[in-house]
Short mmCIF file of C-alpha atoms in Angstrom, two decimals:
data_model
loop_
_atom_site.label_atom_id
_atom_site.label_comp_id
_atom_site.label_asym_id
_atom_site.label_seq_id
_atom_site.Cartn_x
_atom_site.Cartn_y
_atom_site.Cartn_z
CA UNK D 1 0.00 0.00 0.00
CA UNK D 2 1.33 3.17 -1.40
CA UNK D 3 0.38 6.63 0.96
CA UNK D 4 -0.65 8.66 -1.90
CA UNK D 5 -4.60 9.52 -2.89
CA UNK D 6 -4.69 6.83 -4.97
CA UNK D 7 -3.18 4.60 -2.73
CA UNK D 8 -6.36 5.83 -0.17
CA UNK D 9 -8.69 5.13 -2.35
CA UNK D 10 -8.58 0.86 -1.26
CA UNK D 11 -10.31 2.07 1.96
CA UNK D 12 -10.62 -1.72 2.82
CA UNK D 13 -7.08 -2.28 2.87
CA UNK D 14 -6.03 0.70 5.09
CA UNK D 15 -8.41 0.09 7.17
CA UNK D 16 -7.75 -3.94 7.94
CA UNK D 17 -3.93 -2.42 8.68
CA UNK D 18 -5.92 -0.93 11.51
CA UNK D 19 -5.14 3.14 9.83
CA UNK D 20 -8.05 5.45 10.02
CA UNK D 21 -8.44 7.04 6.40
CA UNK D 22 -9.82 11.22 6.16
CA UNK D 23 -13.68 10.56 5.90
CA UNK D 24 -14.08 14.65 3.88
CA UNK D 25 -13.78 15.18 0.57
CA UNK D 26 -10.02 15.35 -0.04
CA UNK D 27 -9.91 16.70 -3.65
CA UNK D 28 -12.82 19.80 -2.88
CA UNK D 29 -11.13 20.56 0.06
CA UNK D 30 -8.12 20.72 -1.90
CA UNK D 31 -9.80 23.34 -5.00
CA UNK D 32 -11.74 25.01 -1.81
CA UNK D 33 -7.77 25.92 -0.37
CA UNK D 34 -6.30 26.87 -3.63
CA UNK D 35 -8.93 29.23 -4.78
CA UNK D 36 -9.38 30.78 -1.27
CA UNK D 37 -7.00 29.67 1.04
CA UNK D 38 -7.68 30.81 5.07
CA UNK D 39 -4.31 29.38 7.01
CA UNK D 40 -1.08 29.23 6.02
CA UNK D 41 1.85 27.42 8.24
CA UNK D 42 5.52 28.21 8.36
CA UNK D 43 7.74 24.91 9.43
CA UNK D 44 6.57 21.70 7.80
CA UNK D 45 7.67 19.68 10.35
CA UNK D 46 6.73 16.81 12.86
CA UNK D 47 4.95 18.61 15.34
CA UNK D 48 2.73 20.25 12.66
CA UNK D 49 2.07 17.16 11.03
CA UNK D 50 1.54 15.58 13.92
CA UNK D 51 -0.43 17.86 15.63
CA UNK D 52 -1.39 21.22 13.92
CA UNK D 53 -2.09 19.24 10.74
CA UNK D 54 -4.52 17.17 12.78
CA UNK D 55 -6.80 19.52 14.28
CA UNK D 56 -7.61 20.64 11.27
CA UNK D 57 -8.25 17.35 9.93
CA UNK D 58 -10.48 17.20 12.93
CA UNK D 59 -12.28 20.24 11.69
CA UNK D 60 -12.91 18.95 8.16
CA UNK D 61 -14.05 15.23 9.27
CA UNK D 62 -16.65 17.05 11.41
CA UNK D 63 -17.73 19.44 8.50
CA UNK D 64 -16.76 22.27 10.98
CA UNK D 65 -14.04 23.33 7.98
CA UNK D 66 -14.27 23.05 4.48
CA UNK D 67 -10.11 24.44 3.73
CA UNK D 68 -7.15 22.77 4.60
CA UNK D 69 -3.92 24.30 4.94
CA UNK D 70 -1.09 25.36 3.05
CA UNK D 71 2.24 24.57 4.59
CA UNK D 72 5.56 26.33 3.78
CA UNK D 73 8.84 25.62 4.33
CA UNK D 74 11.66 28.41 4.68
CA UNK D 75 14.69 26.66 5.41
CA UNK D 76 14.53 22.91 4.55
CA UNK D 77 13.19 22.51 1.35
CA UNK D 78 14.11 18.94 0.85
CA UNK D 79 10.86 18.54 3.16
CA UNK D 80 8.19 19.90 1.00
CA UNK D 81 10.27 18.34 -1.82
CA UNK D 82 11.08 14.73 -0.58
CA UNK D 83 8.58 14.61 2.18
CA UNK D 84 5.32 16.39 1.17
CA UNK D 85 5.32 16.12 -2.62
CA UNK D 86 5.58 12.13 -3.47
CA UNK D 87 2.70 11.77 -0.71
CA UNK D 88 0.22 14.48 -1.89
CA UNK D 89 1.31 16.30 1.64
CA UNK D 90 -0.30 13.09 3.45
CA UNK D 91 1.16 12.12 6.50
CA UNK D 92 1.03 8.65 8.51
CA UNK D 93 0.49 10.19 11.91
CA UNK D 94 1.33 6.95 14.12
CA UNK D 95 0.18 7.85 18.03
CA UNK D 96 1.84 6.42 21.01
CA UNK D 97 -0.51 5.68 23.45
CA UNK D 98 0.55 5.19 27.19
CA UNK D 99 0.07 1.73 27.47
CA UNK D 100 2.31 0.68 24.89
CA UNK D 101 -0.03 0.63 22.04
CA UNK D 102 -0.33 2.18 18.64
CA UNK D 103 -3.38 3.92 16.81
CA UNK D 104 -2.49 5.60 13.15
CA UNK D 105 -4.38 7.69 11.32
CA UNK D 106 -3.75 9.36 7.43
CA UNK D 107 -4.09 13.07 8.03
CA UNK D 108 -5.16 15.23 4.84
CA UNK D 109 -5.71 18.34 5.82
CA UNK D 110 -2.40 19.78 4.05
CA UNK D 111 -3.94 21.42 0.79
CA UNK D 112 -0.14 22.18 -0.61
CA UNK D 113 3.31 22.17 0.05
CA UNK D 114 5.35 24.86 -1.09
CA UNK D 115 9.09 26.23 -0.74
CA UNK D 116 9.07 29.77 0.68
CA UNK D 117 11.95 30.81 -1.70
CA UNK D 118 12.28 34.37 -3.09
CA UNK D 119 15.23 32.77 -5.61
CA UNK D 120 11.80 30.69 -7.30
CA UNK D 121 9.48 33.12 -9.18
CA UNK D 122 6.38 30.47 -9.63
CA UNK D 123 6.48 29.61 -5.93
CA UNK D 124 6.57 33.55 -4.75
CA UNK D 125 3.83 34.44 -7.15
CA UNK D 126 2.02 31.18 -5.65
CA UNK D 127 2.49 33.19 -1.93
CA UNK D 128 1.60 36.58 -3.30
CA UNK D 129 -2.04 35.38 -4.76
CA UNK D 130 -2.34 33.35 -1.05
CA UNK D 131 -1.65 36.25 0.37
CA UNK D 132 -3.41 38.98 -1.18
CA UNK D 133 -6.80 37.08 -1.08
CA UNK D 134 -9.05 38.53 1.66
CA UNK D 135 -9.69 35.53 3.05
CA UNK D 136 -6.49 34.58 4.86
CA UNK D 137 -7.27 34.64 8.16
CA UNK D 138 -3.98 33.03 10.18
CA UNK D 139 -0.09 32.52 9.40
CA UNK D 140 1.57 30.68 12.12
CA UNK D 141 4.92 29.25 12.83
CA UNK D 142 6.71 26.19 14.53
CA UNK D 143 10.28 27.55 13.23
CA UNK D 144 11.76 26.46 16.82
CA UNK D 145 12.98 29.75 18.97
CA UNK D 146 15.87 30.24 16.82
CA UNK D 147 13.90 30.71 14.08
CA UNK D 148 12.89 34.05 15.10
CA UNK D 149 16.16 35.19 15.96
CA UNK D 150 18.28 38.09 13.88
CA UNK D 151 21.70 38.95 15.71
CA UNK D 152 24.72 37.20 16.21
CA UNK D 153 25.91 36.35 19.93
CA UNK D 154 27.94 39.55 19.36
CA UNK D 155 24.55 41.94 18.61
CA UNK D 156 25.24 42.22 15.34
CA UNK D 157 22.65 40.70 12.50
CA UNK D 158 23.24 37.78 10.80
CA UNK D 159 24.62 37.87 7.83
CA UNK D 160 21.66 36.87 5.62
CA UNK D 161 19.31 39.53 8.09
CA UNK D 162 21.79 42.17 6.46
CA UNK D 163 21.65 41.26 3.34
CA UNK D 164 17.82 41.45 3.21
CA UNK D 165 17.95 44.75 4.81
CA UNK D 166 20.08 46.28 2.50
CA UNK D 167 18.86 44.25 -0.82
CA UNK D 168 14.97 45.17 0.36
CA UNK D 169 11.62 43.07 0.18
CA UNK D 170 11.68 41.60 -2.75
CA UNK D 171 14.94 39.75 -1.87
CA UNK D 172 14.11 38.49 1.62
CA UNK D 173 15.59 35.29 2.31
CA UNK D 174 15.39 35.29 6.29
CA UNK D 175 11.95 33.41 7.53
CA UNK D 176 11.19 37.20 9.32
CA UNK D 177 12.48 38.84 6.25
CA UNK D 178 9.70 36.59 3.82
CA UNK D 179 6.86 37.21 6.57
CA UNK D 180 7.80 40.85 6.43
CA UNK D 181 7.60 40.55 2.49
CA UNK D 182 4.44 38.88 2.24
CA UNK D 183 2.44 41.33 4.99
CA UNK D 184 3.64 43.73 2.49
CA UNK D 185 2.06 41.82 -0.27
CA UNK D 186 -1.14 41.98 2.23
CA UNK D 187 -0.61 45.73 2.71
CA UNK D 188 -0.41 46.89 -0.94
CA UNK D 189 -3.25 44.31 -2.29
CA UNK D 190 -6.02 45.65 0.15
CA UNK D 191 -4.38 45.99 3.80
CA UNK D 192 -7.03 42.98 4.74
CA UNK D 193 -6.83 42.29 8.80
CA UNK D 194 -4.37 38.73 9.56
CA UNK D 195 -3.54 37.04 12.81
CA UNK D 196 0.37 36.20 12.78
CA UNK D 197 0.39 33.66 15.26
CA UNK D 198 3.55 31.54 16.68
CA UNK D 199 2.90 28.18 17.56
CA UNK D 200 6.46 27.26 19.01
CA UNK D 201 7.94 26.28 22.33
CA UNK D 202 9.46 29.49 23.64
CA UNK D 203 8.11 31.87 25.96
CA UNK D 204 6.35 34.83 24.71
CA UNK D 205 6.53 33.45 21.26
CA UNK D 206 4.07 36.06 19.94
CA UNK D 207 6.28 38.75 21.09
CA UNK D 208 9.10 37.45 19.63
CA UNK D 209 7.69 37.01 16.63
CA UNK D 210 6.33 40.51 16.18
CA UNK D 211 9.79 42.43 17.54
CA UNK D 212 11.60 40.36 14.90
CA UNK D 213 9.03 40.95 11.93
CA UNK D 214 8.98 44.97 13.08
CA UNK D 215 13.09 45.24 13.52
CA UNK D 216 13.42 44.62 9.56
CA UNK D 217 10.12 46.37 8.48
CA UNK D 218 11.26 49.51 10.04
CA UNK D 219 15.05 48.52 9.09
CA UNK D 220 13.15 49.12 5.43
CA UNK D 221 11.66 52.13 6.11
CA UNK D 222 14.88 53.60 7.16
CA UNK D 223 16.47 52.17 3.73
CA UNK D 224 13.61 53.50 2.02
CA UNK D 225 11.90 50.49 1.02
CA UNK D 226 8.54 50.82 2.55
CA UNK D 227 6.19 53.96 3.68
CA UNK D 228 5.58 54.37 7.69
CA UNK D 229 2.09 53.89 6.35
CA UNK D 230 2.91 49.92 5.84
CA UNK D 231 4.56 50.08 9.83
CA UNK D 232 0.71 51.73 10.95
CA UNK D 233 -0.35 48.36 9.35
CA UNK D 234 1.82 46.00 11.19
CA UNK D 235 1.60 48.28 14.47
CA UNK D 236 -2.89 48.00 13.63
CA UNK D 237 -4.29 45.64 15.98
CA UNK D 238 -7.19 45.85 14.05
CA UNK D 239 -5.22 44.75 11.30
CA UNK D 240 -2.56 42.60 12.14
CA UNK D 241 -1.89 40.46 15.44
CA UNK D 242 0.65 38.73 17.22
CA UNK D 243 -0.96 35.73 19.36
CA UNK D 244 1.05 34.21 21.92
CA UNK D 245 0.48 30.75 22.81
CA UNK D 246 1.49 27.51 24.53
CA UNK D 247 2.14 24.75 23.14
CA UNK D 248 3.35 21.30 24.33
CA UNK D 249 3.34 17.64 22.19
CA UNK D 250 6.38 15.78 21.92
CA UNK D 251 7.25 14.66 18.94
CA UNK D 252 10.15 12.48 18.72
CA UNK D 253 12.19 11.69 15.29
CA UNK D 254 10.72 8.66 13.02
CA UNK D 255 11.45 5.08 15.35
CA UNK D 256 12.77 2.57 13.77
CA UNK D 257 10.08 0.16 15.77
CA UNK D 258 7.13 2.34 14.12
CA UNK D 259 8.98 2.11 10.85
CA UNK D 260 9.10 -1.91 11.42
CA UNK D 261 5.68 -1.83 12.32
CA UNK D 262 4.48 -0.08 9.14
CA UNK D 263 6.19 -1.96 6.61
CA UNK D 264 5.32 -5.35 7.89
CA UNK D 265 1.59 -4.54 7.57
CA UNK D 266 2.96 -3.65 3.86
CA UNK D 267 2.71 -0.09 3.91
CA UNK D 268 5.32 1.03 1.68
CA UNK D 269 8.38 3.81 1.55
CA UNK D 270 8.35 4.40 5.01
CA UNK D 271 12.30 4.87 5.18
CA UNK D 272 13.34 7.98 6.94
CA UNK D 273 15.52 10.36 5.29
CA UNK D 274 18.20 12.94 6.15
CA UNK D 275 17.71 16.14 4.53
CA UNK D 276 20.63 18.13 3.02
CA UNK D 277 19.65 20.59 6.30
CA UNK D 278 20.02 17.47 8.39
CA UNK D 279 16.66 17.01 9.19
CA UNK D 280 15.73 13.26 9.92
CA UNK D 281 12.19 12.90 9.06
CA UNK D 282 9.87 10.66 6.79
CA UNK D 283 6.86 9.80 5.37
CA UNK D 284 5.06 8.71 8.90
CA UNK D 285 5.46 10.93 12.24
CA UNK D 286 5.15 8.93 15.79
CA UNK D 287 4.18 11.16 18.32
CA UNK D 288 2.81 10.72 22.08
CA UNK D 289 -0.84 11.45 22.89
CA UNK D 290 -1.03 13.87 25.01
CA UNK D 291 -1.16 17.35 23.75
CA UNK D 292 -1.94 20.73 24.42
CA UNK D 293 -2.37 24.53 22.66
CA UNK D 294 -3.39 27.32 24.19
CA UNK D 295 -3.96 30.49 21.94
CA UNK D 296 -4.76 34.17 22.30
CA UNK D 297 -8.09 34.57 21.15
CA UNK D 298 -6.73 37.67 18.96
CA UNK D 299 -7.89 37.03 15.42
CA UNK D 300 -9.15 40.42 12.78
CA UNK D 301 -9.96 38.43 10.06
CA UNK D 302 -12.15 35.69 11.73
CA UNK D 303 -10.26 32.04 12.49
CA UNK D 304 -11.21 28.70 12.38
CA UNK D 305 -13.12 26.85 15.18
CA UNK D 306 -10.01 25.35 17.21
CA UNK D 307 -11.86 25.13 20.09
CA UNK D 308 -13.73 22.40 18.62
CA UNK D 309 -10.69 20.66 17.65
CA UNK D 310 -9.46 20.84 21.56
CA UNK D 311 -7.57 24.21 20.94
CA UNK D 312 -7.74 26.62 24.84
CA UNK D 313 -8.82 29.82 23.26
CA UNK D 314 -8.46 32.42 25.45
CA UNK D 315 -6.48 36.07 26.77
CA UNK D 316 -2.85 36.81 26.92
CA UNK D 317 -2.64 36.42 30.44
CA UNK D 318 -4.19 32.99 30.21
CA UNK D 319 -1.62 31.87 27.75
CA UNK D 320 1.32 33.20 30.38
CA UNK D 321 0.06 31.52 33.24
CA UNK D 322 -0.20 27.95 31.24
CA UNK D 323 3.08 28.03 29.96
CA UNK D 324 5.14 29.25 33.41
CA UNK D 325 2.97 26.47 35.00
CA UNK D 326 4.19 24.05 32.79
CA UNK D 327 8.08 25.12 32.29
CA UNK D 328 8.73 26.28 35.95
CA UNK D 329 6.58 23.54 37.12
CA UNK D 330 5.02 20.80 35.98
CA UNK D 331 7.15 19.44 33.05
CA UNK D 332 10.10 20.78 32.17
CA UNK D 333 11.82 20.18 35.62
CA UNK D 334 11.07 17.03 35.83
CA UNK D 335 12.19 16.13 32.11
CA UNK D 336 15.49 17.91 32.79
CA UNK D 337 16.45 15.99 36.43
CA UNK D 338 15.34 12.90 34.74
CA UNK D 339 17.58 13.16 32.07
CA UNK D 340 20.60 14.39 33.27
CA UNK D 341 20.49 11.76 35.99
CA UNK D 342 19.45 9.31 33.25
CA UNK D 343 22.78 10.30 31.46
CA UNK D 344 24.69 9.72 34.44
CA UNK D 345 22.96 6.08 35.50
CA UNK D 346 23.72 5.02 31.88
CA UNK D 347 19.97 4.97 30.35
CA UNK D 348 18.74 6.17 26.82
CA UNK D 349 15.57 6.31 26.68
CA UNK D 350 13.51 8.15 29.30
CA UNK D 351 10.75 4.64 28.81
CA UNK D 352 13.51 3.25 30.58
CA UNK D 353 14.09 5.29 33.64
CA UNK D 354 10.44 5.74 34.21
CA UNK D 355 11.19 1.51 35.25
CA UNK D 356 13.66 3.10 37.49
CA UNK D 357 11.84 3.47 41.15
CA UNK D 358 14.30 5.97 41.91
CA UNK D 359 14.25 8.39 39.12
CA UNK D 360 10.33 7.97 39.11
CA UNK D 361 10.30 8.80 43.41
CA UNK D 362 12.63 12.01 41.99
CA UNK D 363 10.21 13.52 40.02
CA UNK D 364 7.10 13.01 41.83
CA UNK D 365 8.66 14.60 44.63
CA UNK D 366 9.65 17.36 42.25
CA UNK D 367 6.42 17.56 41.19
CA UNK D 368 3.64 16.64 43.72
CA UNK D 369 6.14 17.77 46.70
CA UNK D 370 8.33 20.67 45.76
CA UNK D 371 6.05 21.63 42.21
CA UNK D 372 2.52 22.07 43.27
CA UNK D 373 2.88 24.58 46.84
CA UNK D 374 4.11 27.01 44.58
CA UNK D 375 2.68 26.48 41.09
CA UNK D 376 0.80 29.15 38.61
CA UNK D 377 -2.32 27.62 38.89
CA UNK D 378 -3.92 29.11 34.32
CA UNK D 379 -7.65 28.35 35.51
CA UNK D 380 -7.85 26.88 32.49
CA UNK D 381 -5.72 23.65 32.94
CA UNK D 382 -5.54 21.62 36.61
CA UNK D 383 -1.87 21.37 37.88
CA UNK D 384 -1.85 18.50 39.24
CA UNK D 385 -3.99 16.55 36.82
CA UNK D 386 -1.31 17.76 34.26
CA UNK D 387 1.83 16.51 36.51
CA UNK D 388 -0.30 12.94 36.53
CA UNK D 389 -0.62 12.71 33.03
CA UNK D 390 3.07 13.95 33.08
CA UNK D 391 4.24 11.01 34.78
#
């Protein structure tokens, strides 16, 4: 069995390799997305096929959405090429479940994949018509922190940040340079209202975002490039937002075991690749179940339903309180004692020290003893009931 849409189409077969198949119409939402597209996502990786990708999926099965979404690619492009392409952007999403078991599911909610390259004039005109249609209504991001980042450990800017500076928008090579570029597109086809919204693991990721989007849009209004006109538009919160959110779903590389797994129930070209980026990634992602995204509720041009999908909508001050509860609290300082004192006892894989009755009496006490007394309590989420599904 080939993961392709023809391959899909032998619903009987997937479905006796126990693989749940997209039950909306994959080819209309397809034309829906091309002729008016409503979200576009930077980083085409495993957390948003794993996750992003399958909210929305959620959304169309439900008939709650009738557009998928387009993903982009900024830095890797062996992804969209390699990874998206030959599978008609369908993605094995493989789910481990805490008791050992697997589920798997097709998701098909990726309308296109597409190389966000100014150097490639048929896939920048493909961004400018996405992005000059009114009805865009989201761009976000899982770029990793350092994605967002334009100076050098000595304050100057990178290199290629200069360059774009100095060569203007129509030259931007930098994923905050093309973002910059294409709200520009936005600005002179219309100004239409867009939510810019970060989706990655950092802490204020909405504010980074915007400070690095705004340090080379007003970097081109000092060269000349742009009006302060287009900087009322980004600075417009009637116009243009910056969400912050938290998010947290781990999503490890491609296992070998999953692979194994796959191919002996004769699912084909499941061998990972390495990218010429060195990204190891591959047709299928394997991902844990538990998962959560909490979003400022800060959208001009109207959004999607993501609540439906399982998506915490809510206010800035929410989305602060959720993520110091989990960094400072509930997960992060457990993962890091467990691993470093992993490291030092000799295990791998963190299954393995969760066997250990030590390191497991270590982080509860972290937790449940030290954690909880003096933990940001969102409202939204329960800490402890997070620390148990932690563990």
């Amino acid at each position: 069995m080939k993961l392709s849409y023809a391959g899909i189409q032998d619903r009987r077969a997937w479905e006796e390799a126990g693989v749940r198949l997209p039950s909306f119409d994959w080819k209309a939402m397809r034309a829906e997305t091309e002729e008016h597209p409503t979200w576009v996502h930077f980083g085409a990786g495993n957390i948003f096929r794993g996750f992003i990708a399958a909210l929305q999926q959620r959304l169309l099965n439900e008939g709650l959405a009738d557009r998928g979404i387009i993903a982009a690619d900024t830095f890797d492009y062996d992804i969209i090429d390699k990874i998206y392409t030959p599978y008609d952007n369908l993605t094995m999403n493989v789910t481990l479940n805490p008791d050992g078991t697997t589920s798997r599911e097709i998701i098909g909610s990726v309308a296109e994949g597409l190389r966000a390259n100014s150097a490639d004039a048929v896939m920048m005109a493909r961004f400018k018509q996405i992005f000059t249609d009114p009805s865009l209504q989201m761009i976000s991001f899982t770029i990793t922190e350092k994605g967002y980042a334009l100076y050098r450990p000595d304050g100057s800017l990178m290199p290629v940040v200069q360059a774009d500076i100095d060569e203007g928008p129509t030259h931007a090579r930098h994923a905050m340079s093309m973002v910059a570029s294409l709200l520009l597109e936005r600005f002179q086809n219309g100004a239409y209202p867009l939510a810019v919204v970060s989706m990655d693991n950092c802490s204020h990721n909405g504010e980074k975002l915007q400070t690095s989007v705004m340090t080379v849009a007003k970097a081109w209004l000092e060269k000349g490039f742009v009006g302060q006109d287009f900087i009322d538009y980004l600075s417009d919160e009637t116009k243009i937002t910056f969400p912050w959110s938290m998010i947290d779903k781990i999503t490890p590389r491609p296992h070998k075991i999953v692979e194994e797994q796959l191919v002996k129930d004769n699912i084909e070209d499941m061998e990972p690749i390495v990218t010429s980026k060195n990204t190891f990634i591959a047709a299928f992602v394997n991902a844990e179940r538990p998962q959560y995204l909490v979003v400022e509720d800060k959208f001009p041009n109207g959004r999607p339903p993501l609540e439906k999908a399982g998506v915490y909508m809510t206010d800035r001050d929410t989305v602060n309180k959720t993520e110091r509860m989990k960094v400072t609290t509930c997960l992060n300082p457990l993962h890091t004692a467990m691993s470093v004192y992993g490291c030092m006892l000799g295990y791998t894989l963190i299954c393995d020290e969760m066997k250990d009755a030590d390191i497991v009496a270590l982080i509860k006490r972290l937790g449940y003893v030290e954690g909880l007394p003096v933990v940001v309590n969102p409202g939204i989420l329960e800490p402890k009931a997070f620390i148990d599904e932690v563990v």
